[in-house]
Amino acid sequence: MIVGVDVGTSVTKADAYDEQGRKLASAERASRLEQFPDGRVEQDLEDVVASVADVVRRVVAEAGDRDVRALALTGQGDGMWLRDEQGAAVRPPISWLDDRGADVVRAWQDDGTLAEVYRRTGAGLFPGCHAPLLVALERDEPEALERATVAGYCVDALVQRLTGEITVDASDASLPFLDVVERRYDDAALAACGVAQHRGLLAEPAPSGAVFALDQRGADIVGLPVGTPVTGGPFDLPACAVGAGLSSPGDGLVIIGTTLACEVFTDRVAPDDPDDAAGPEPAGMWLCTPQDGLWLRAMPAMVGTAGLDWLLDFLGVGIDALPELLEGTAPGAGGVSALPFLAASGERAPFVDTRARGQMEGITLSTSRGDVVRAVCEGIAYTAKHCFERAASSVDREGTLVACGGGSRSGPWAQIFADVLERPLVVPDDPGLGTRGAAITAARALGEDVDPAAWAAPSRTVEPSADAHTCYADGYLRYRAHVDTARSFWARQAQGFRRDPAPARP
């Protein structure tokens, strides 16, 4: 069997799969996420390693007397996991949710650095990615960079701890400095960000199909034999796409999780021209996949289930109340509309705005809790539509669209997504596409001819409702206008709403 491990932002999951892709056992464990009032968000590497050890040992025990052919790792991307030569953290890992680089990103938007990096690598910079984090650490904690041997990501931090290898998957390295066609770092992009002096902290991307092996330290951690094959990546966004059984240009995936990730397979890399004043602004990313010549155009928005969880907690109800709350409302949420931008670091796709904040309008004394909840669910679905409009511009056809993540488990919310996107939505019965994609990647790396479609979990298809078409088409136009108005407001708010002096009276 192959054990797939997906290290998420707050939960680590492990699933064991047999040779036909059937799930044999599962386990999960929560990880700690430290969120500070000033917008910093960090994790504990030792806690993450312990979570991996726990779920792997439990899955192996539950699966019974079976040999583990490979340990397949995937997990969250972005952020910065600074380590020394032995794989120990030189400071707490910085999450992709972190806000400390927001001022750097705003300055780069003004001076053209964002456009220059996007022109070279197709990466839209945001506060939680390597470029602004390197600048922020050089400013605030230069000693941490001096002590570090590698500035990496979650998955390669685990690979180093389990195998001793310092490496990185090309999918993780795609943002923000990698030329994803050549799979090498773009020195000019590093120089544009003023971090060329830290080039030595970036591990070289491993070739497609790379396989490592547990060393003694790693074997002691997870309880598997020394020499057990280990694969490290792709990270969760492309891993979920592989696990969904998708691989053709035009196929798409929406991950309704902590991140609302919208991504489309493409066979060409063609970033928008950032100098085109009429074109879209730099945002999103192009990701390498395990298959050479195939990329993902990804728009991972900061909005997602975290915002809905916050709202339900604010209303004093649990996630189990969501179906009832939605089923008691109608499309349009009784005239209530929401901008669900609740992340402290703002938004990163389909636009970059570090000042983005949540808003709600249309509330009256007759507004129900269900209307408010539905407005947030519809707002997140509108964000997905906005993201797919950007992502799909790089492909010539619409393929299969799959939804996964915790939000896809809600039938009423999945229906909202299908209605807003105006496309049939394939929803797998098993939402664990990250571990499945990691396992498929490992099987292929071991030389097996694996058909992802054959490994795909059973699913249901949610068809868009014709009755909701007009309501959501109009609602989406209002949402886009609301976003434009809000962005102008956020910019003015940051400037303190300064007024021109009143003209003197004659």
Short mmCIF file of C-alpha atoms in Angstrom, two decimals:
data_model
loop_
_atom_site.label_atom_id
_atom_site.label_comp_id
_atom_site.label_asym_id
_atom_site.label_seq_id
_atom_site.Cartn_x
_atom_site.Cartn_y
_atom_site.Cartn_z
CA MET A 1 0.00 0.00 0.00
CA ILE A 2 0.94 3.67 -0.35
CA VAL A 3 0.38 6.06 2.56
CA GLY A 4 -0.52 9.58 1.45
CA VAL A 5 -0.07 12.43 3.93
CA ASP A 6 -1.56 15.91 3.48
CA VAL A 7 -0.29 18.53 5.94
CA GLY A 8 -2.90 21.25 5.86
CA THR A 9 -2.89 24.59 7.60
CA SER A 10 -4.77 23.27 10.62
CA VAL A 11 -5.16 19.52 10.09
CA THR A 12 -2.79 16.75 9.04
CA LYS A 13 -4.45 13.83 7.25
CA ALA A 14 -3.18 10.40 6.22
CA ASP A 15 -4.84 7.81 3.99
CA ALA A 16 -3.62 4.37 2.96
CA TYR A 17 -4.39 3.18 -0.59
CA ASP A 18 -4.08 -0.23 -2.20
CA GLU A 19 -2.83 -0.86 -5.76
CA GLN A 20 -6.27 -0.04 -7.25
CA GLY A 21 -6.68 3.22 -5.38
CA ARG A 22 -9.08 1.88 -2.79
CA LYS A 23 -8.80 3.56 0.59
CA LEU A 24 -7.83 1.15 3.35
CA ALA A 25 -7.50 3.41 6.40
CA SER A 26 -7.60 7.07 7.41
CA ALA A 27 -6.46 9.26 10.29
CA GLU A 28 -6.17 12.95 11.03
CA ARG A 29 -4.85 15.24 13.72
CA ALA A 30 -5.12 18.96 14.32
CA SER A 31 -2.06 21.18 14.13
CA ARG A 32 -1.55 24.43 16.01
CA LEU A 33 -1.81 27.72 14.14
CA GLU A 34 -0.59 30.75 16.08
CA GLN A 35 -2.39 33.93 14.99
CA PHE A 36 -1.18 37.19 16.51
CA PRO A 37 -3.07 40.50 16.75
CA ASP A 38 -0.59 42.26 14.46
CA GLY A 39 -1.32 39.89 11.56
CA ARG A 40 1.56 37.47 12.03
CA VAL A 41 0.60 33.81 11.59
CA GLU A 42 3.05 31.04 12.47
CA GLN A 43 3.25 27.31 13.07
CA ASP A 44 5.46 24.96 15.07
CA LEU A 45 7.58 22.61 12.95
CA GLU A 46 7.91 20.08 15.77
CA ASP A 47 4.13 20.03 16.20
CA VAL A 48 3.72 19.43 12.46
CA VAL A 49 6.28 16.60 12.48
CA ALA A 50 4.52 15.06 15.47
CA SER A 51 1.20 15.21 13.66
CA VAL A 52 2.68 13.39 10.67
CA ALA A 53 4.18 10.71 12.92
CA ASP A 54 0.85 10.23 14.66
CA VAL A 55 -1.36 9.86 11.58
CA VAL A 56 1.10 7.63 9.71
CA ARG A 57 1.46 5.22 12.63
CA ARG A 58 -2.32 5.07 13.13
CA VAL A 59 -3.06 4.47 9.45
CA VAL A 60 -0.44 1.72 9.17
CA ALA A 61 -1.82 0.02 12.27
CA GLU A 62 -5.42 0.26 11.02
CA ALA A 63 -4.55 -1.09 7.57
CA GLY A 64 -3.16 -4.26 9.12
CA ASP A 65 -0.32 -6.45 7.92
CA ARG A 66 0.55 -4.69 4.67
CA ASP A 67 3.87 -3.49 3.35
CA VAL A 68 4.21 0.26 2.81
CA ARG A 69 5.51 0.73 -0.71
CA ALA A 70 5.91 4.50 -0.34
CA LEU A 71 5.21 7.45 1.90
CA ALA A 72 3.71 10.19 -0.29
CA LEU A 73 3.79 13.74 1.10
CA THR A 74 1.79 16.81 0.15
CA GLY A 75 0.60 19.85 2.08
CA GLN A 76 0.12 23.59 2.25
CA GLY A 77 2.19 25.84 0.02
CA ASP A 78 3.72 29.32 0.32
CA GLY A 79 4.76 30.81 3.65
CA MET A 80 8.38 30.35 4.69
CA TRP A 81 9.89 27.43 6.59
CA LEU A 82 13.45 28.45 7.47
CA ARG A 83 15.64 25.51 8.54
CA ASP A 84 19.25 24.71 9.30
CA GLU A 85 21.33 21.94 7.73
CA GLN A 86 19.79 19.33 10.03
CA GLY A 87 16.22 20.34 9.26
CA ALA A 88 15.55 22.16 12.55
CA ALA A 89 13.56 25.39 12.39
CA VAL A 90 15.72 28.48 12.98
CA ARG A 91 12.50 30.36 13.77
CA PRO A 92 8.82 29.33 13.76
CA PRO A 93 7.56 28.60 10.24
CA ILE A 94 5.63 31.53 8.76
CA SER A 95 2.20 30.65 7.36
CA TRP A 96 0.91 31.71 3.96
CA LEU A 97 -1.76 33.60 5.95
CA ASP A 98 0.88 35.93 7.45
CA ASP A 99 0.59 39.69 6.99
CA ARG A 100 4.06 41.00 7.93
CA GLY A 101 5.02 41.60 4.30
CA ALA A 102 1.90 43.60 3.40
CA ASP A 103 3.71 46.95 3.37
CA VAL A 104 6.35 45.47 1.06
CA VAL A 105 3.72 44.28 -1.40
CA ARG A 106 1.98 47.66 -1.40
CA ALA A 107 5.27 49.40 -2.16
CA TRP A 108 5.95 46.93 -4.97
CA GLN A 109 2.54 47.60 -6.46
CA ASP A 110 3.36 51.31 -6.59
CA ASP A 111 6.90 51.03 -7.97
CA GLY A 112 6.21 48.35 -10.60
CA THR A 113 8.03 45.43 -8.95
CA LEU A 114 4.87 43.30 -8.90
CA ALA A 115 4.41 43.84 -12.62
CA GLU A 116 8.06 43.03 -13.34
CA VAL A 117 8.00 39.74 -11.41
CA TYR A 118 4.69 38.79 -13.02
CA ARG A 119 6.13 39.54 -16.44
CA ARG A 120 9.04 37.17 -15.78
CA THR A 121 7.43 34.30 -13.83
CA GLY A 122 3.66 34.75 -14.05
CA ALA A 123 3.47 34.95 -10.24
CA GLY A 124 1.25 37.50 -8.54
CA LEU A 125 3.04 38.40 -5.30
CA PHE A 126 1.12 38.56 -2.02
CA PRO A 127 2.23 39.02 1.62
CA GLY A 128 2.45 35.31 2.46
CA CYS A 129 4.88 34.29 -0.30
CA HIS A 130 8.66 34.08 -0.26
CA ALA A 131 9.55 37.43 -1.87
CA PRO A 132 8.01 39.87 0.64
CA LEU A 133 8.73 37.52 3.54
CA LEU A 134 12.46 37.53 2.71
CA VAL A 135 12.42 41.32 2.67
CA ALA A 136 10.46 41.51 5.94
CA LEU A 137 12.81 39.09 7.69
CA GLU A 138 15.90 40.89 6.43
CA ARG A 139 14.43 44.05 7.90
CA ASP A 140 13.16 42.62 11.20
CA GLU A 141 15.09 39.38 11.87
CA PRO A 142 18.29 39.31 9.80
CA GLU A 143 19.85 36.86 12.26
CA ALA A 144 17.22 34.24 11.30
CA LEU A 145 18.30 34.39 7.67
CA GLU A 146 21.94 34.20 8.70
CA ARG A 147 21.31 31.01 10.68
CA ALA A 148 19.29 29.35 7.92
CA THR A 149 20.53 26.90 5.34
CA VAL A 150 17.30 26.71 3.38
CA ALA A 151 14.20 28.87 2.97
CA GLY A 152 11.60 26.35 1.97
CA TYR A 153 8.04 25.21 2.37
CA CYS A 154 6.04 22.78 4.48
CA VAL A 155 6.44 19.69 2.29
CA ASP A 156 10.19 19.97 1.77
CA ALA A 157 10.64 20.65 5.50
CA LEU A 158 9.13 17.20 6.10
CA VAL A 159 11.21 15.62 3.34
CA GLN A 160 14.36 16.98 4.96
CA ARG A 161 13.35 15.77 8.41
CA LEU A 162 12.46 12.25 7.18
CA THR A 163 15.16 11.68 4.56
CA GLY A 164 17.92 14.22 5.20
CA GLU A 165 17.55 15.62 1.67
CA ILE A 166 17.41 19.37 1.04
CA THR A 167 15.16 19.73 -1.97
CA VAL A 168 11.90 21.27 -3.14
CA ASP A 169 9.13 20.25 -5.52
CA ALA A 170 8.81 22.44 -8.61
CA SER A 171 5.17 23.16 -7.74
CA ASP A 172 6.17 24.78 -4.44
CA ALA A 173 9.05 26.65 -6.06
CA SER A 174 6.70 27.99 -8.76
CA LEU A 175 5.82 30.97 -6.58
CA PRO A 176 7.39 33.42 -6.93
CA PHE A 177 10.86 33.07 -8.49
CA LEU A 178 10.67 30.04 -10.80
CA ASP A 179 10.60 30.09 -14.57
CA VAL A 180 7.97 27.34 -14.71
CA VAL A 181 8.73 26.40 -18.31
CA GLU A 182 12.47 25.91 -17.75
CA ARG A 183 12.02 24.87 -14.08
CA ARG A 184 14.86 27.09 -12.95
CA TYR A 185 14.97 30.24 -10.85
CA ASP A 186 14.81 33.57 -12.64
CA ASP A 187 17.69 35.63 -11.30
CA ALA A 188 16.18 38.85 -12.62
CA ALA A 189 13.00 38.24 -10.59
CA LEU A 190 15.13 37.78 -7.46
CA ALA A 191 17.01 40.97 -8.24
CA ALA A 192 13.80 42.92 -8.88
CA CYS A 193 12.66 42.05 -5.35
CA GLY A 194 16.05 42.97 -3.87
CA VAL A 195 16.70 39.46 -2.52
CA ALA A 196 19.33 38.13 -4.93
CA GLN A 197 21.72 37.82 -1.98
CA HIS A 198 19.48 35.08 -0.56
CA ARG A 199 19.54 32.93 -3.71
CA GLY A 200 21.58 30.31 -1.84
CA LEU A 201 18.67 29.66 0.53
CA LEU A 202 16.50 28.36 -2.32
CA ALA A 203 16.84 24.61 -2.89
CA GLU A 204 17.04 23.41 -6.48
CA PRO A 205 13.75 21.88 -7.68
CA ALA A 206 13.77 18.09 -7.81
CA PRO A 207 13.20 16.51 -11.23
CA SER A 208 9.77 15.07 -11.95
CA GLY A 209 9.42 11.59 -10.48
CA ALA A 210 12.10 12.08 -7.81
CA VAL A 211 12.05 9.47 -5.04
CA PHE A 212 13.87 9.75 -1.71
CA ALA A 213 14.25 7.25 1.12
CA LEU A 214 13.64 7.26 4.86
CA ASP A 215 16.84 7.58 6.85
CA GLN A 216 17.19 6.29 10.41
CA ARG A 217 15.85 9.49 11.93
CA GLY A 218 12.84 9.46 9.62
CA ALA A 219 12.19 5.78 10.25
CA ASP A 220 12.15 6.43 13.98
CA ILE A 221 9.65 9.26 13.50
CA VAL A 222 7.03 7.42 11.43
CA GLY A 223 7.73 3.83 12.46
CA LEU A 224 8.52 2.53 8.97
CA PRO A 225 11.63 0.67 7.77
CA VAL A 226 14.77 2.56 6.79
CA GLY A 227 14.86 2.89 3.01
CA THR A 228 11.07 3.19 2.56
CA PRO A 229 10.55 5.34 -0.57
CA VAL A 230 9.38 8.90 0.06
CA THR A 231 7.98 11.41 -2.44
CA GLY A 232 7.71 15.10 -1.64
CA GLY A 233 5.00 16.86 -3.59
CA PRO A 234 3.35 18.32 -5.49
CA PHE A 235 1.89 20.61 -2.84
CA ASP A 236 -1.82 20.51 -2.08
CA LEU A 237 -3.26 22.53 -4.98
CA PRO A 238 -1.82 20.40 -7.81
CA ALA A 239 -2.03 17.24 -5.67
CA CYS A 240 -5.79 17.70 -5.36
CA ALA A 241 -6.10 18.22 -9.12
CA VAL A 242 -4.24 14.94 -9.75
CA GLY A 243 -6.33 13.20 -7.09
CA ALA A 244 -9.50 14.39 -8.81
CA GLY A 245 -8.57 12.35 -11.88
CA LEU A 246 -8.01 15.47 -14.00
CA SER A 247 -5.21 15.95 -16.50
CA SER A 248 -6.52 17.47 -19.75
CA PRO A 249 -6.21 21.16 -20.66
CA GLY A 250 -9.48 22.83 -19.68
CA ASP A 251 -10.19 20.52 -16.74
CA GLY A 252 -10.72 22.54 -13.59
CA LEU A 253 -10.87 22.16 -9.82
CA VAL A 254 -12.35 24.35 -7.11
CA ILE A 255 -11.12 23.61 -3.60
CA ILE A 256 -13.65 24.95 -1.12
CA GLY A 257 -11.34 24.87 1.88
CA THR A 258 -9.47 27.34 4.04
CA THR A 259 -8.30 28.67 0.70
CA LEU A 260 -10.79 28.95 -2.14
CA ALA A 261 -8.47 27.64 -4.84
CA CYS A 262 -9.63 27.75 -8.44
CA GLU A 263 -7.33 26.13 -10.99
CA VAL A 264 -7.38 24.99 -14.60
CA PHE A 265 -5.01 22.64 -16.44
CA THR A 266 -3.25 24.21 -19.42
CA ASP A 267 -0.58 23.15 -21.89
CA ARG A 268 0.86 26.64 -22.31
CA VAL A 269 2.18 29.39 -20.07
CA ALA A 270 1.04 32.80 -21.22
CA PRO A 271 0.82 35.45 -18.47
CA ASP A 272 -1.26 38.54 -19.15
CA ASP A 273 0.69 41.63 -20.15
CA PRO A 274 1.02 43.67 -16.92
CA ASP A 275 1.66 46.80 -18.98
CA ASP A 276 -1.75 46.57 -20.66
CA ALA A 277 -3.76 49.22 -18.82
CA ALA A 278 -6.99 47.62 -20.03
CA GLY A 279 -5.96 44.13 -18.96
CA PRO A 280 -6.27 42.40 -15.60
CA GLU A 281 -3.75 43.21 -12.88
CA PRO A 282 -1.04 40.70 -11.91
CA ALA A 283 -2.50 37.97 -9.70
CA GLY A 284 -2.55 34.21 -9.31
CA MET A 285 0.17 31.83 -10.37
CA TRP A 286 1.28 29.24 -12.89
CA LEU A 287 2.18 25.96 -11.19
CA CYS A 288 4.38 23.13 -12.37
CA THR A 289 2.67 19.74 -12.21
CA PRO A 290 4.24 16.27 -12.01
CA GLN A 291 3.76 16.00 -15.79
CA ASP A 292 6.23 17.96 -17.93
CA GLY A 293 4.48 20.22 -20.44
CA LEU A 294 1.35 20.56 -18.30
CA TRP A 295 0.72 23.39 -15.86
CA LEU A 296 -2.04 24.67 -13.64
CA ARG A 297 -3.26 28.24 -13.92
CA ALA A 298 -4.24 28.80 -10.30
CA MET A 299 -6.18 31.54 -8.55
CA PRO A 300 -6.09 30.70 -4.83
CA ALA A 301 -8.20 33.31 -3.09
CA MET A 302 -7.78 34.01 0.61
CA VAL A 303 -11.54 33.68 1.15
CA GLY A 304 -12.92 30.24 1.98
CA THR A 305 -14.40 28.11 4.70
CA ALA A 306 -12.51 30.01 7.41
CA GLY A 307 -14.77 33.02 6.81
CA LEU A 308 -17.91 30.90 7.00
CA ASP A 309 -16.65 29.21 10.16
CA TRP A 310 -16.06 32.63 11.70
CA LEU A 311 -19.60 33.74 10.82
CA LEU A 312 -21.25 30.59 12.17
CA ASP A 313 -19.27 30.93 15.39
CA PHE A 314 -20.27 34.60 15.58
CA LEU A 315 -23.91 33.56 15.24
CA GLY A 316 -23.48 30.90 17.91
CA VAL A 317 -24.15 27.88 15.69
CA GLY A 318 -21.99 25.03 14.41
CA ILE A 319 -21.20 23.85 10.89
CA ASP A 320 -23.92 21.20 11.24
CA ALA A 321 -26.48 24.03 11.13
CA LEU A 322 -25.39 25.15 7.63
CA PRO A 323 -27.77 22.95 5.56
CA GLU A 324 -30.82 24.06 7.52
CA LEU A 325 -29.81 27.72 7.37
CA LEU A 326 -29.32 27.58 3.59
CA GLU A 327 -32.38 25.51 2.79
CA GLY A 328 -34.55 28.11 4.52
CA THR A 329 -33.42 30.85 2.13
CA ALA A 330 -33.62 31.61 -1.59
CA PRO A 331 -31.06 32.71 -4.20
CA GLY A 332 -30.19 36.34 -3.64
CA ALA A 333 -30.19 36.02 0.17
CA GLY A 334 -33.15 38.34 0.63
CA GLY A 335 -31.23 41.26 -0.87
CA VAL A 336 -28.19 40.82 1.39
CA SER A 337 -24.77 40.72 -0.29
CA ALA A 338 -21.32 40.14 1.15
CA LEU A 339 -17.67 40.66 0.33
CA PRO A 340 -16.11 37.77 2.28
CA PHE A 341 -12.54 39.15 2.50
CA LEU A 342 -11.73 38.32 6.13
CA ALA A 343 -8.04 37.38 5.94
CA ALA A 344 -5.76 39.80 7.81
CA SER A 345 -3.40 39.84 4.83
CA GLY A 346 -6.15 40.90 2.43
CA GLU A 347 -6.69 39.20 -0.92
CA ARG A 348 -4.30 37.59 -3.42
CA ALA A 349 -6.57 36.36 -6.26
CA PRO A 350 -8.04 37.24 -8.66
CA PHE A 351 -6.59 40.59 -7.57
CA VAL A 352 -3.96 41.54 -5.01
CA ASP A 353 -5.10 43.99 -2.35
CA THR A 354 -3.56 43.82 1.10
CA ARG A 355 -6.22 46.21 2.41
CA ALA A 356 -9.19 44.03 1.42
CA ARG A 357 -11.71 43.62 4.24
CA GLY A 358 -15.12 42.03 4.61
CA GLN A 359 -18.29 43.99 4.00
CA MET A 360 -22.01 43.28 4.05
CA GLU A 361 -24.88 45.37 2.73
CA GLY A 362 -28.62 45.16 2.24
CA ILE A 363 -29.40 44.24 5.85
CA THR A 364 -32.75 45.29 7.31
CA LEU A 365 -34.71 44.43 10.45
CA SER A 366 -36.30 41.57 8.52
CA THR A 367 -32.95 39.97 7.60
CA SER A 368 -32.62 36.45 9.00
CA ARG A 369 -29.52 34.58 10.13
CA GLY A 370 -30.01 32.34 7.11
CA ASP A 371 -29.93 35.34 4.76
CA VAL A 372 -26.61 36.49 6.22
CA VAL A 373 -25.10 33.01 5.97
CA ARG A 374 -26.36 32.57 2.41
CA ALA A 375 -24.97 35.97 1.43
CA VAL A 376 -21.50 34.90 2.59
CA CYS A 377 -21.80 31.54 0.76
CA GLU A 378 -22.90 33.35 -2.40
CA GLY A 379 -20.08 35.88 -2.02
CA ILE A 380 -17.51 33.10 -1.88
CA ALA A 381 -19.07 31.49 -4.96
CA TYR A 382 -18.95 34.82 -6.80
CA THR A 383 -15.26 35.05 -5.91
CA ALA A 384 -14.81 31.60 -7.49
CA LYS A 385 -16.48 32.80 -10.68
CA HIS A 386 -14.22 35.84 -10.74
CA CYS A 387 -11.18 33.58 -10.26
CA PHE A 388 -12.20 31.15 -13.01
CA GLU A 389 -12.72 34.01 -15.44
CA ARG A 390 -9.03 34.81 -14.96
CA ALA A 391 -7.77 31.22 -14.84
CA ALA A 392 -9.71 29.96 -17.85
CA SER A 393 -8.35 32.68 -20.12
CA SER A 394 -5.32 30.45 -20.75
CA VAL A 395 -7.26 27.48 -22.21
CA ASP A 396 -9.34 26.92 -25.33
CA ARG A 397 -12.03 24.64 -23.91
CA GLU A 398 -14.05 23.92 -20.81
CA GLY A 399 -13.44 20.46 -19.42
CA THR A 400 -14.66 18.67 -16.33
CA LEU A 401 -15.06 20.80 -13.21
CA VAL A 402 -14.55 19.06 -9.86
CA ALA A 403 -15.18 20.48 -6.38
CA CYS A 404 -13.49 19.24 -3.23
CA GLY A 405 -12.68 20.48 0.26
CA GLY A 406 -14.83 20.77 3.34
CA GLY A 407 -17.28 23.19 1.75
CA SER A 408 -18.16 20.74 -1.02
CA ARG A 409 -19.67 18.39 1.55
CA SER A 410 -22.63 20.74 1.99
CA GLY A 411 -25.22 19.89 -0.65
CA PRO A 412 -26.91 23.31 -0.58
CA TRP A 413 -23.59 25.17 -0.81
CA ALA A 414 -22.40 22.93 -3.66
CA GLN A 415 -25.64 23.81 -5.43
CA ILE A 416 -24.87 27.52 -5.00
CA PHE A 417 -21.46 26.99 -6.62
CA ALA A 418 -22.96 25.08 -9.56
CA ASP A 419 -25.62 27.76 -10.04
CA VAL A 420 -23.20 30.70 -9.84
CA LEU A 421 -20.57 29.04 -12.06
CA GLU A 422 -23.29 27.82 -14.46
CA ARG A 423 -21.54 24.49 -14.88
CA PRO A 424 -22.10 20.92 -13.71
CA LEU A 425 -20.02 20.32 -10.62
CA VAL A 426 -18.55 16.86 -9.97
CA VAL A 427 -18.30 16.31 -6.21
CA PRO A 428 -16.32 13.23 -5.10
CA ASP A 429 -17.76 11.25 -2.19
CA ASP A 430 -14.28 11.27 -0.67
CA PRO A 431 -12.97 14.81 -0.15
CA GLY A 432 -9.40 13.58 0.53
CA LEU A 433 -8.08 14.38 -2.94
CA GLY A 434 -4.74 15.68 -1.65
CA THR A 435 -3.59 12.36 -0.21
CA ARG A 436 -4.97 10.54 -3.25
CA GLY A 437 -3.05 12.82 -5.63
CA ALA A 438 0.13 12.39 -3.60
CA ALA A 439 -0.30 8.59 -3.69
CA ILE A 440 -0.88 8.61 -7.47
CA THR A 441 2.27 10.71 -7.91
CA ALA A 442 4.26 8.26 -5.74
CA ALA A 443 2.97 5.23 -7.66
CA ARG A 444 4.04 6.80 -10.93
CA ALA A 445 7.43 7.72 -9.50
CA LEU A 446 7.88 4.05 -8.60
CA GLY A 447 7.36 3.19 -12.25
CA GLU A 448 3.72 2.13 -12.19
CA ASP A 449 1.35 3.00 -15.04
CA VAL A 450 -1.43 4.67 -13.06
CA ASP A 451 -4.59 6.07 -14.62
CA PRO A 452 -5.81 8.89 -12.33
CA ALA A 453 -9.36 8.47 -13.61
CA ALA A 454 -9.33 4.84 -12.51
CA TRP A 455 -8.16 5.92 -9.06
CA ALA A 456 -10.81 8.64 -8.78
CA ALA A 457 -13.28 8.29 -5.93
CA PRO A 458 -17.00 7.75 -6.61
CA SER A 459 -18.78 11.06 -7.12
CA ARG A 460 -22.07 12.83 -7.69
CA THR A 461 -22.79 15.61 -10.17
CA VAL A 462 -24.56 18.79 -9.12
CA GLU A 463 -26.35 20.34 -12.10
CA PRO A 464 -26.90 24.10 -12.25
CA SER A 465 -30.49 25.18 -11.76
CA ALA A 466 -32.07 27.10 -14.61
CA ASP A 467 -34.35 28.88 -12.15
CA ALA A 468 -31.39 30.55 -10.43
CA HIS A 469 -29.65 31.72 -13.60
CA THR A 470 -31.03 35.25 -13.82
CA CYS A 471 -30.71 35.92 -10.09
CA TYR A 472 -27.06 34.87 -9.96
CA ALA A 473 -26.09 36.49 -13.27
CA ASP A 474 -27.37 39.82 -11.93
CA GLY A 475 -25.91 39.10 -8.49
CA TYR A 476 -22.47 38.52 -9.98
CA LEU A 477 -22.54 41.86 -11.78
CA ARG A 478 -23.49 43.57 -8.51
CA TYR A 479 -20.69 41.68 -6.74
CA ARG A 480 -18.09 42.88 -9.26
CA ALA A 481 -19.34 46.46 -8.93
CA HIS A 482 -19.29 46.12 -5.13
CA VAL A 483 -15.66 44.91 -5.27
CA ASP A 484 -14.62 47.85 -7.43
CA THR A 485 -16.31 50.34 -5.11
CA ALA A 486 -14.85 48.68 -2.03
CA ARG A 487 -11.31 48.75 -3.39
CA SER A 488 -11.61 52.48 -3.94
CA PHE A 489 -12.92 52.83 -0.39
CA TRP A 490 -10.06 50.72 1.07
CA ALA A 491 -7.50 52.88 -0.74
CA ARG A 492 -9.09 56.10 0.53
CA GLN A 493 -9.34 54.67 4.03
CA ALA A 494 -5.62 53.90 4.03
CA GLN A 495 -4.94 57.53 3.09
CA GLY A 496 -7.05 58.76 5.99
CA PHE A 497 -9.80 60.15 3.75
CA ARG A 498 -7.82 63.32 3.19
CA ARG A 499 -9.85 66.13 1.62
CA ASP A 500 -8.78 68.94 -0.59
CA PRO A 501 -9.18 72.26 1.25
CA ALA A 502 -12.45 74.03 0.59
CA PRO A 503 -12.12 76.86 -1.94
CA ALA A 504 -11.99 80.34 -0.48
CA ARG A 505 -15.12 82.41 -0.77
CA PRO A 506 -14.91 85.44 -3.08
#
